[in-house]
PDB file of C-alpha atoms in Angstrom:
ATOM      1  CA  GLY A  80     125.451 134.176 105.752  1.00 75.00           C
ATOM      2  CA  GLU A  81     125.627 130.592 106.893  1.00 80.00           C
ATOM      3  CA  ASN A  82     124.706 129.875 110.494  1.00 89.00           C
ATOM      4  CA  VAL A  83     125.175 126.571 112.303  1.00 94.00           C
ATOM      5  CA  GLU A  84     123.443 125.734 115.571  1.00 96.00           C
ATOM      6  CA  GLN A  85     124.575 122.795 117.684  1.00 96.00           C
ATOM      7  CA  HIS A  86     122.787 121.016 120.537  1.00 97.00           C
ATOM      8  CA  PRO A  87     123.210 120.091 123.285  1.00 97.00           C
ATOM      9  CA  SER A  88     126.037 122.208 124.660  1.00 95.00           C
ATOM     10  CA  THR A  89     126.865 119.505 127.222  1.00 97.00           C
ATOM     11  CA  LEU A  90     126.069 115.808 127.236  1.00 98.00           C
ATOM     12  CA  SER A  91     126.787 113.255 129.942  1.00 98.00           C
ATOM     13  CA  VAL A  92     126.322 109.547 129.246  1.00 97.00           C
ATOM     14  CA  GLN A  93     127.170 106.287 130.953  1.00 97.00           C
ATOM     15  CA  GLU A  94     129.937 104.230 129.408  1.00 97.00           C
ATOM     16  CA  GLY A  95     128.438 101.881 126.839  1.00 97.00           C
ATOM     17  CA  ASP A  96     125.451 104.103 126.090  1.00 97.00           C
ATOM     18  CA  SER A  97     124.952 106.005 122.841  1.00 98.00           C
ATOM     19  CA  ALA A  98     125.440 109.734 122.364  1.00 98.00           C
ATOM     20  CA  VAL A  99     123.733 111.919 119.768  1.00 98.00           C
ATOM     21  CA  ILE A 100     124.692 115.479 118.855  1.00 98.00           C
ATOM     22  CA  LYS A 101     122.552 117.512 116.472  1.00 98.00           C
ATOM     23  CA  CYS A 102     123.284 120.466 114.221  1.00 98.00           C
ATOM     24  CA  THR A 103     121.143 122.610 111.976  1.00 97.00           C
ATOM     25  CA  TYR A 104     122.382 124.852 109.194  1.00 95.00           C
ATOM     26  CA  SER A 105     120.812 127.771 107.394  1.00 93.00           C
ATOM     27  CA  ASP A 106     122.224 127.720 103.841  1.00 89.00           C
ATOM     28  CA  SER A 107     120.475 125.130 101.683  1.00 88.00           C
ATOM     29  CA  ALA A 108     123.421 125.236  99.250  1.00 86.00           C
ATOM     30  CA  SER A 109     125.875 123.869 101.846  1.00 88.00           C
ATOM     31  CA  ASN A 110     127.276 120.559 100.620  1.00 88.00           C
ATOM     32  CA  TYR A 111     129.970 119.442 103.056  1.00 90.00           C
ATOM     33  CA  PHE A 112     129.516 118.647 106.758  1.00 94.00           C
ATOM     34  CA  PRO A 113     132.531 117.594 108.847  1.00 94.00           C
ATOM     35  CA  TRP A 114     132.671 116.710 112.534  1.00 97.00           C
ATOM     36  CA  TYR A 115     135.699 117.468 114.675  1.00 97.00           C
ATOM     37  CA  LYS A 116     136.762 116.159 118.075  1.00 97.00           C
ATOM     38  CA  GLN A 117     138.854 118.360 120.324  1.00 96.00           C
ATOM     39  CA  GLU A 118     140.472 117.069 123.484  1.00 95.00           C
ATOM     40  CA  LEU A 119     141.458 119.526 126.183  1.00 92.00           C
ATOM     41  CA  GLY A 120     144.329 121.728 125.048  1.00 91.00           C
ATOM     42  CA  LYS A 121     144.642 119.967 121.696  1.00 94.00           C
ATOM     43  CA  ARG A 122     143.865 120.755 118.078  1.00 96.00           C
ATOM     44  CA  PRO A 123     140.493 119.893 116.514  1.00 96.00           C
ATOM     45  CA  GLN A 124     140.739 116.594 114.643  1.00 95.00           C
ATOM     46  CA  LEU A 125     138.407 115.391 111.930  1.00 95.00           C
ATOM     47  CA  ILE A 126     136.516 112.248 112.940  1.00 96.00           C
ATOM     48  CA  ILE A 127     133.989 111.917 110.129  1.00 96.00           C
ATOM     49  CA  ASP A 128     132.483 113.964 107.323  1.00 94.00           C
ATOM     50  CA  ILE A 129     129.566 113.687 104.933  1.00 93.00           C
ATOM     51  CA  ARG A 130     128.688 115.270 101.619  1.00 89.00           C
ATOM     52  CA  SER A 131     125.258 116.357 100.492  1.00 85.00           C
ATOM     53  CA  ASN A 132     124.847 113.497  98.025  1.00 84.00           C
ATOM     54  CA  VAL A 133     124.913 110.959 100.870  1.00 83.00           C
ATOM     55  CA  GLY A 134     122.332 110.471 103.621  1.00 90.00           C
ATOM     56  CA  GLU A 135     124.400 108.475 106.082  1.00 95.00           C
ATOM     57  CA  LYS A 136     128.001 107.499 106.677  1.00 94.00           C
ATOM     58  CA  LYS A 137     129.443 105.153 109.265  1.00 96.00           C
ATOM     59  CA  ASP A 138     132.930 104.490 110.587  1.00 94.00           C
ATOM     60  CA  GLN A 139     133.042 101.838 113.303  1.00 96.00           C
ATOM     61  CA  ARG A 140     131.264 103.327 116.351  1.00 97.00           C
ATOM     62  CA  ILE A 141     130.694 106.705 114.729  1.00 98.00           C
ATOM     63  CA  ALA A 142     127.966 107.590 112.247  1.00 97.00           C
ATOM     64  CA  VAL A 143     126.648 110.789 110.738  1.00 98.00           C
ATOM     65  CA  THR A 144     123.212 111.320 109.195  1.00 97.00           C
ATOM     66  CA  LEU A 145     122.148 114.180 106.964  1.00 96.00           C
ATOM     67  CA  ASN A 146     118.628 115.432 106.255  1.00 95.00           C
ATOM     68  CA  LYS A 147     118.931 118.022 103.491  1.00 92.00           C
ATOM     69  CA  THR A 148     115.234 118.843 103.466  1.00 93.00           C
ATOM     70  CA  ALA A 149     115.219 119.739 107.141  1.00 94.00           C
ATOM     71  CA  LYS A 150     118.779 121.133 106.954  1.00 95.00           C
ATOM     72  CA  HIS A 151     120.081 119.195 109.878  1.00 95.00           C
ATOM     73  CA  PHE A 152     122.748 116.573 110.486  1.00 97.00           C
ATOM     74  CA  SER A 153     123.640 114.482 113.494  1.00 98.00           C
ATOM     75  CA  LEU A 154     126.597 112.634 114.995  1.00 98.00           C
ATOM     76  CA  HIS A 155     125.921 109.279 116.591  1.00 98.00           C
ATOM     77  CA  ILE A 156     128.462 107.560 118.835  1.00 98.00           C
ATOM     78  CA  THR A 157     127.591 104.039 119.956  1.00 97.00           C
ATOM     79  CA  GLU A 158     129.127 102.011 122.807  1.00 97.00           C
ATOM     80  CA  THR A 159     130.722 105.121 124.247  1.00 98.00           C
ATOM     81  CA  GLN A 160     134.040 104.847 126.058  1.00 97.00           C
ATOM     82  CA  PRO A 161     135.749 107.241 128.509  1.00 96.00           C
ATOM     83  CA  GLU A 162     138.217 108.224 125.776  1.00 96.00           C
ATOM     84  CA  ASP A 163     135.295 109.597 123.772  1.00 97.00           C
ATOM     85  CA  SER A 164     135.079 112.409 126.346  1.00 98.00           C
ATOM     86  CA  ALA A 165     135.934 115.631 124.481  1.00 97.00           C
ATOM     87  CA  VAL A 166     134.344 118.633 122.804  1.00 97.00           C
ATOM     88  CA  TYR A 167     132.734 117.861 119.450  1.00 98.00           C
ATOM     89  CA  PHE A 168     132.172 120.474 116.754  1.00 97.00           C
ATOM     90  CA  CYS A 169     130.000 120.253 113.685  1.00 97.00           C
ATOM     91  CA  ALA A 170     130.579 122.475 110.661  1.00 94.00           C
ATOM     92  CA  ALA A 171     128.973 123.283 107.350  1.00 92.00           C
ATOM     93  CA  SER A 172     130.515 124.582 104.163  1.00 86.00           C
ATOM     94  CA  THR A 173     129.373 127.846 102.647  1.00 79.00           C
ATOM     95  CA  ALA A 174     127.664 128.043  99.291  1.00 68.00           C
ATOM     96  CA  ASP A 175     130.423 129.868  97.453  1.00 69.00           C
ATOM     97  CA  SER A 176     133.566 128.289  96.068  1.00 58.00           C
ATOM     98  CA  SER A 177     135.918 129.357  98.845  1.00 60.00           C
ATOM     99  CA  TYR A 178     135.574 126.178 100.947  1.00 71.00           C
ATOM    100  CA  LYS A 179     134.851 128.154 104.067  1.00 83.00           C
ATOM    101  CA  LEU A 180     133.546 126.266 107.072  1.00 88.00           C
ATOM    102  CA  ILE A 181     131.147 127.679 109.630  1.00 90.00           C
ATOM    103  CA  PHE A 182     131.357 125.866 112.959  1.00 93.00           C
ATOM    104  CA  GLY A 183     128.770 125.120 115.591  1.00 94.00           C
ATOM    105  CA  SER A 184     129.451 126.218 119.157  1.00 94.00           C
ATOM    106  CA  GLY A 185     130.477 122.755 120.322  1.00 95.00           C
ATOM    107  CA  THR A 186     129.190 119.956 122.564  1.00 97.00           C
ATOM    108  CA  ARG A 187     131.115 118.857 125.622  1.00 96.00           C
ATOM    109  CA  LEU A 188     130.668 115.100 125.927  1.00 98.00           C
ATOM    110  CA  LEU A 189     131.426 113.375 129.220  1.00 98.00           C
ATOM    111  CA  VAL A 190     131.401 109.581 129.311  1.00 97.00           C
ATOM    112  CA  ARG A 191     131.094 108.343 132.894  1.00 96.00           C
ATOM    113  CA  PRO A 192     132.931 105.085 133.644  1.00 93.00           C
TER     114      PRO A 192
ATOM    115  CA  ASN B 227     155.549 115.471 107.058  1.00 65.00           C
ATOM    116  CA  ALA B 228     155.116 118.033 109.835  1.00 77.00           C
ATOM    117  CA  GLY B 229     151.582 118.952 108.701  1.00 93.00           C
ATOM    118  CA  VAL B 230     150.474 122.397 109.887  1.00 96.00           C
ATOM    119  CA  THR B 231     152.993 124.170 112.133  1.00 97.00           C
ATOM    120  CA  GLN B 232     152.106 127.219 114.202  1.00 98.00           C
ATOM    121  CA  THR B 233     154.478 129.457 116.115  1.00 97.00           C
ATOM    122  CA  PRO B 234     154.618 130.626 118.805  1.00 97.00           C
ATOM    123  CA  LYS B 235     152.595 128.285 121.019  1.00 97.00           C
ATOM    124  CA  PHE B 236     152.069 130.938 123.700  1.00 96.00           C
ATOM    125  CA  GLN B 237     152.362 134.716 123.668  1.00 96.00           C
ATOM    126  CA  VAL B 238     151.545 137.553 126.037  1.00 97.00           C
ATOM    127  CA  LEU B 239     151.206 141.048 124.621  1.00 96.00           C
ATOM    128  CA  LYS B 240     150.421 144.457 125.971  1.00 97.00           C
ATOM    129  CA  THR B 241     147.530 146.456 124.558  1.00 97.00           C
ATOM    130  CA  GLY B 242     148.632 148.306 121.443  1.00 97.00           C
ATOM    131  CA  GLN B 243     151.525 146.013 120.567  1.00 97.00           C
ATOM    132  CA  SER B 244     151.671 144.303 117.206  1.00 95.00           C
ATOM    133  CA  MET B 245     152.770 140.800 116.361  1.00 95.00           C
ATOM    134  CA  THR B 246     152.625 138.108 113.716  1.00 97.00           C
ATOM    135  CA  LEU B 247     151.387 134.569 114.258  1.00 98.00           C
ATOM    136  CA  GLN B 248     153.139 132.183 111.917  1.00 98.00           C
ATOM    137  CA  CYS B 249     151.539 129.254 110.081  1.00 98.00           C
ATOM    138  CA  ALA B 250     153.279 126.909 107.674  1.00 97.00           C
ATOM    139  CA  GLN B 251     152.153 123.697 105.987  1.00 96.00           C
ATOM    140  CA  ASP B 252     154.185 121.165 104.033  1.00 94.00           C
ATOM    141  CA  MET B 253     151.322 119.297 102.356  1.00 92.00           C
ATOM    142  CA  ASN B 254     151.097 121.560  99.269  1.00 91.00           C
ATOM    143  CA  HIS B 255     147.568 122.546 100.294  1.00 92.00           C
ATOM    144  CA  GLU B 256     145.972 125.381  98.348  1.00 91.00           C
ATOM    145  CA  TYR B 257     143.472 126.429 100.973  1.00 91.00           C
ATOM    146  CA  MET B 258     144.554 127.930 104.302  1.00 93.00           C
ATOM    147  CA  SER B 259     142.560 129.660 106.998  1.00 94.00           C
ATOM    148  CA  TRP B 260     142.792 131.243 110.431  1.00 97.00           C
ATOM    149  CA  TYR B 261     140.257 130.708 113.218  1.00 96.00           C
ATOM    150  CA  ARG B 262     139.936 132.016 116.710  1.00 97.00           C
ATOM    151  CA  GLN B 263     138.439 129.914 119.473  1.00 96.00           C
ATOM    152  CA  ASP B 264     136.760 131.505 122.461  1.00 93.00           C
ATOM    153  CA  PRO B 265     134.961 129.658 125.270  1.00 82.00           C
ATOM    154  CA  GLY B 266     131.433 128.650 124.277  1.00 75.00           C
ATOM    155  CA  MET B 267     131.725 130.116 120.787  1.00 77.00           C
ATOM    156  CA  GLY B 268     133.350 127.400 118.755  1.00 86.00           C
ATOM    157  CA  LEU B 269     135.738 128.301 115.968  1.00 93.00           C
ATOM    158  CA  ARG B 270     135.212 131.535 114.077  1.00 94.00           C
ATOM    159  CA  LEU B 271     136.844 132.201 110.734  1.00 93.00           C
ATOM    160  CA  ILE B 272     139.092 135.272 110.650  1.00 95.00           C
ATOM    161  CA  HIS B 273     140.686 135.213 107.175  1.00 95.00           C
ATOM    162  CA  TYR B 274     141.255 132.590 104.523  1.00 93.00           C
ATOM    163  CA  SER B 275     143.193 132.047 101.314  1.00 92.00           C
ATOM    164  CA  VAL B 276     142.384 129.842  98.325  1.00 89.00           C
ATOM    165  CA  GLY B 277     145.903 130.085  96.928  1.00 90.00           C
ATOM    166  CA  ALA B 278     149.091 132.132  96.827  1.00 93.00           C
ATOM    167  CA  GLY B 279     148.324 135.810  96.308  1.00 94.00           C
ATOM    168  CA  ILE B 280     144.625 135.452  97.168  1.00 93.00           C
ATOM    169  CA  THR B 281     143.107 136.269 100.565  1.00 94.00           C
ATOM    170  CA  ASP B 282     139.631 137.131 101.801  1.00 92.00           C
ATOM    171  CA  GLN B 283     137.798 137.984 104.987  1.00 92.00           C
ATOM    172  CA  GLY B 284     135.918 135.548 107.170  1.00 90.00           C
ATOM    173  CA  GLU B 285     133.393 136.161 109.953  1.00 89.00           C
ATOM    174  CA  VAL B 286     135.589 138.227 112.301  1.00 94.00           C
ATOM    175  CA  PRO B 287     138.358 139.970 110.277  1.00 96.00           C
ATOM    176  CA  ASN B 288     138.588 143.308 112.104  1.00 96.00           C
ATOM    177  CA  GLY B 289     141.954 143.971 113.727  1.00 96.00           C
ATOM    178  CA  TYR B 290     143.770 141.287 111.710  1.00 97.00           C
ATOM    179  CA  ASN B 291     145.695 141.251 108.437  1.00 97.00           C
ATOM    180  CA  VAL B 292     146.939 138.326 106.361  1.00 97.00           C
ATOM    181  CA  SER B 293     149.058 137.741 103.293  1.00 96.00           C
ATOM    182  CA  ARG B 294     149.825 134.660 101.201  1.00 97.00           C
ATOM    183  CA  SER B 295     153.047 135.144  99.265  1.00 96.00           C
ATOM    184  CA  THR B 296     153.793 131.395  99.079  1.00 96.00           C
ATOM    185  CA  THR B 297     151.712 128.229  99.096  1.00 95.00           C
ATOM    186  CA  GLU B 298     153.342 127.110 102.343  1.00 96.00           C
ATOM    187  CA  ASP B 299     152.988 130.171 104.591  1.00 97.00           C
ATOM    188  CA  PHE B 300     149.981 132.125 105.832  1.00 98.00           C
ATOM    189  CA  PRO B 301     150.907 134.584 108.614  1.00 98.00           C
ATOM    190  CA  LEU B 302     148.300 136.420 110.692  1.00 98.00           C
ATOM    191  CA  ARG B 303     149.139 139.940 111.855  1.00 98.00           C
ATOM    192  CA  LEU B 304     147.638 141.757 114.800  1.00 96.00           C
ATOM    193  CA  LEU B 305     148.092 145.430 114.045  1.00 91.00           C
ATOM    194  CA  SER B 306     147.339 146.911 117.487  1.00 96.00           C
ATOM    195  CA  ALA B 307     146.482 144.240 120.039  1.00 96.00           C
ATOM    196  CA  ALA B 308     143.347 144.670 122.160  1.00 96.00           C
ATOM    197  CA  PRO B 309     142.177 142.620 125.180  1.00 96.00           C
ATOM    198  CA  SER B 310     139.236 141.380 123.073  1.00 95.00           C
ATOM    199  CA  GLN B 311     141.759 139.529 120.908  1.00 97.00           C
ATOM    200  CA  THR B 312     142.748 137.274 123.782  1.00 97.00           C
ATOM    201  CA  SER B 313     141.979 133.863 122.378  1.00 97.00           C
ATOM    202  CA  VAL B 314     143.361 130.622 121.010  1.00 97.00           C
ATOM    203  CA  TYR B 315     144.221 130.914 117.328  1.00 98.00           C
ATOM    204  CA  PHE B 316     144.204 127.940 114.982  1.00 97.00           C
ATOM    205  CA  CYS B 317     145.520 127.746 111.450  1.00 97.00           C
ATOM    206  CA  ALA B 318     144.132 125.095 109.106  1.00 95.00           C
ATOM    207  CA  SER B 319     144.822 123.905 105.568  1.00 94.00           C
ATOM    208  CA  SER B 320     143.234 121.643 102.985  1.00 90.00           C
ATOM    209  CA  TYR B 321     143.469 120.640  99.350  1.00 86.00           C
ATOM    210  CA  GLY B 322     141.641 122.829  96.868  1.00 72.00           C
ATOM    211  CA  GLY B 323     139.755 121.482  93.905  1.00 64.00           C
ATOM    212  CA  ILE B 324     136.132 121.179  93.026  1.00 61.00           C
ATOM    213  CA  SER B 325     134.809 119.691  96.246  1.00 66.00           C
ATOM    214  CA  ASN B 326     135.539 120.409  99.866  1.00 73.00           C
ATOM    215  CA  GLN B 327     138.367 118.500 101.463  1.00 77.00           C
ATOM    216  CA  PRO B 328     139.074 117.899 105.172  1.00 84.00           C
ATOM    217  CA  GLN B 329     140.833 120.726 106.934  1.00 88.00           C
ATOM    218  CA  HIS B 330     143.942 119.914 108.964  1.00 92.00           C
ATOM    219  CA  PHE B 331     144.570 122.062 112.021  1.00 95.00           C
ATOM    220  CA  GLY B 332     147.774 123.195 113.680  1.00 97.00           C
ATOM    221  CA  ASP B 333     148.325 122.954 117.444  1.00 97.00           C
ATOM    222  CA  GLY B 334     147.209 126.524 118.053  1.00 97.00           C
ATOM    223  CA  THR B 335     148.661 129.708 119.538  1.00 97.00           C
ATOM    224  CA  ARG B 336     147.420 130.841 122.937  1.00 96.00           C
ATOM    225  CA  LEU B 337     147.461 134.623 122.950  1.00 97.00           C
ATOM    226  CA  SER B 338     146.834 136.851 125.965  1.00 96.00           C
ATOM    227  CA  ILE B 339     146.507 140.609 125.660  1.00 96.00           C
ATOM    228  CA  LEU B 340     146.993 142.560 128.873  1.00 95.00           C
TER     229      LEU B 340
END
């Protein structure tokens, strides 16, 4: 079945710096890759997603890139702010038609003021 | 719209007890799913449903049952609670259709099994 690996598990950056989180997936038929942000004690919330027919997508300070050949995708946050501190999860859809998502294990991002 | 509503928010059970975690959505979403979240392990899919009357197993289905009698509701049943089921449980829903759509999560249920 699909497997998603996420790195790093923790990331500490200075406010204003960029942060990059990387994920690899195993199923070459996966075609949907969302990223979720989860603040402490809260629900996961979608921040950006990308489909397999697109190589890059950007939304203000957040961007996601997808390399289908290498089966990896990355989240880029520029000009980080303390409110970006949270746990970030990547996910990949499965190849069948059930719209299942397999999640990575998460990255705890700390933005130091 | 309330979105995805989960009840209860917190629950403590004794080993061997049974209970049902409730999940309801008011967005007319076809797809609903249950995840458990354990420290350092992300979100793992327990069961999912692609529409009323249709359910299937995810990654970690053992010890849990689901049913989907209506589009709105997708309850998760613990048949005989075990300490290993101590976790935070999230319900999510999304539109169906040809392509994947964003999943919307509820606030979660924190479950402790003693």
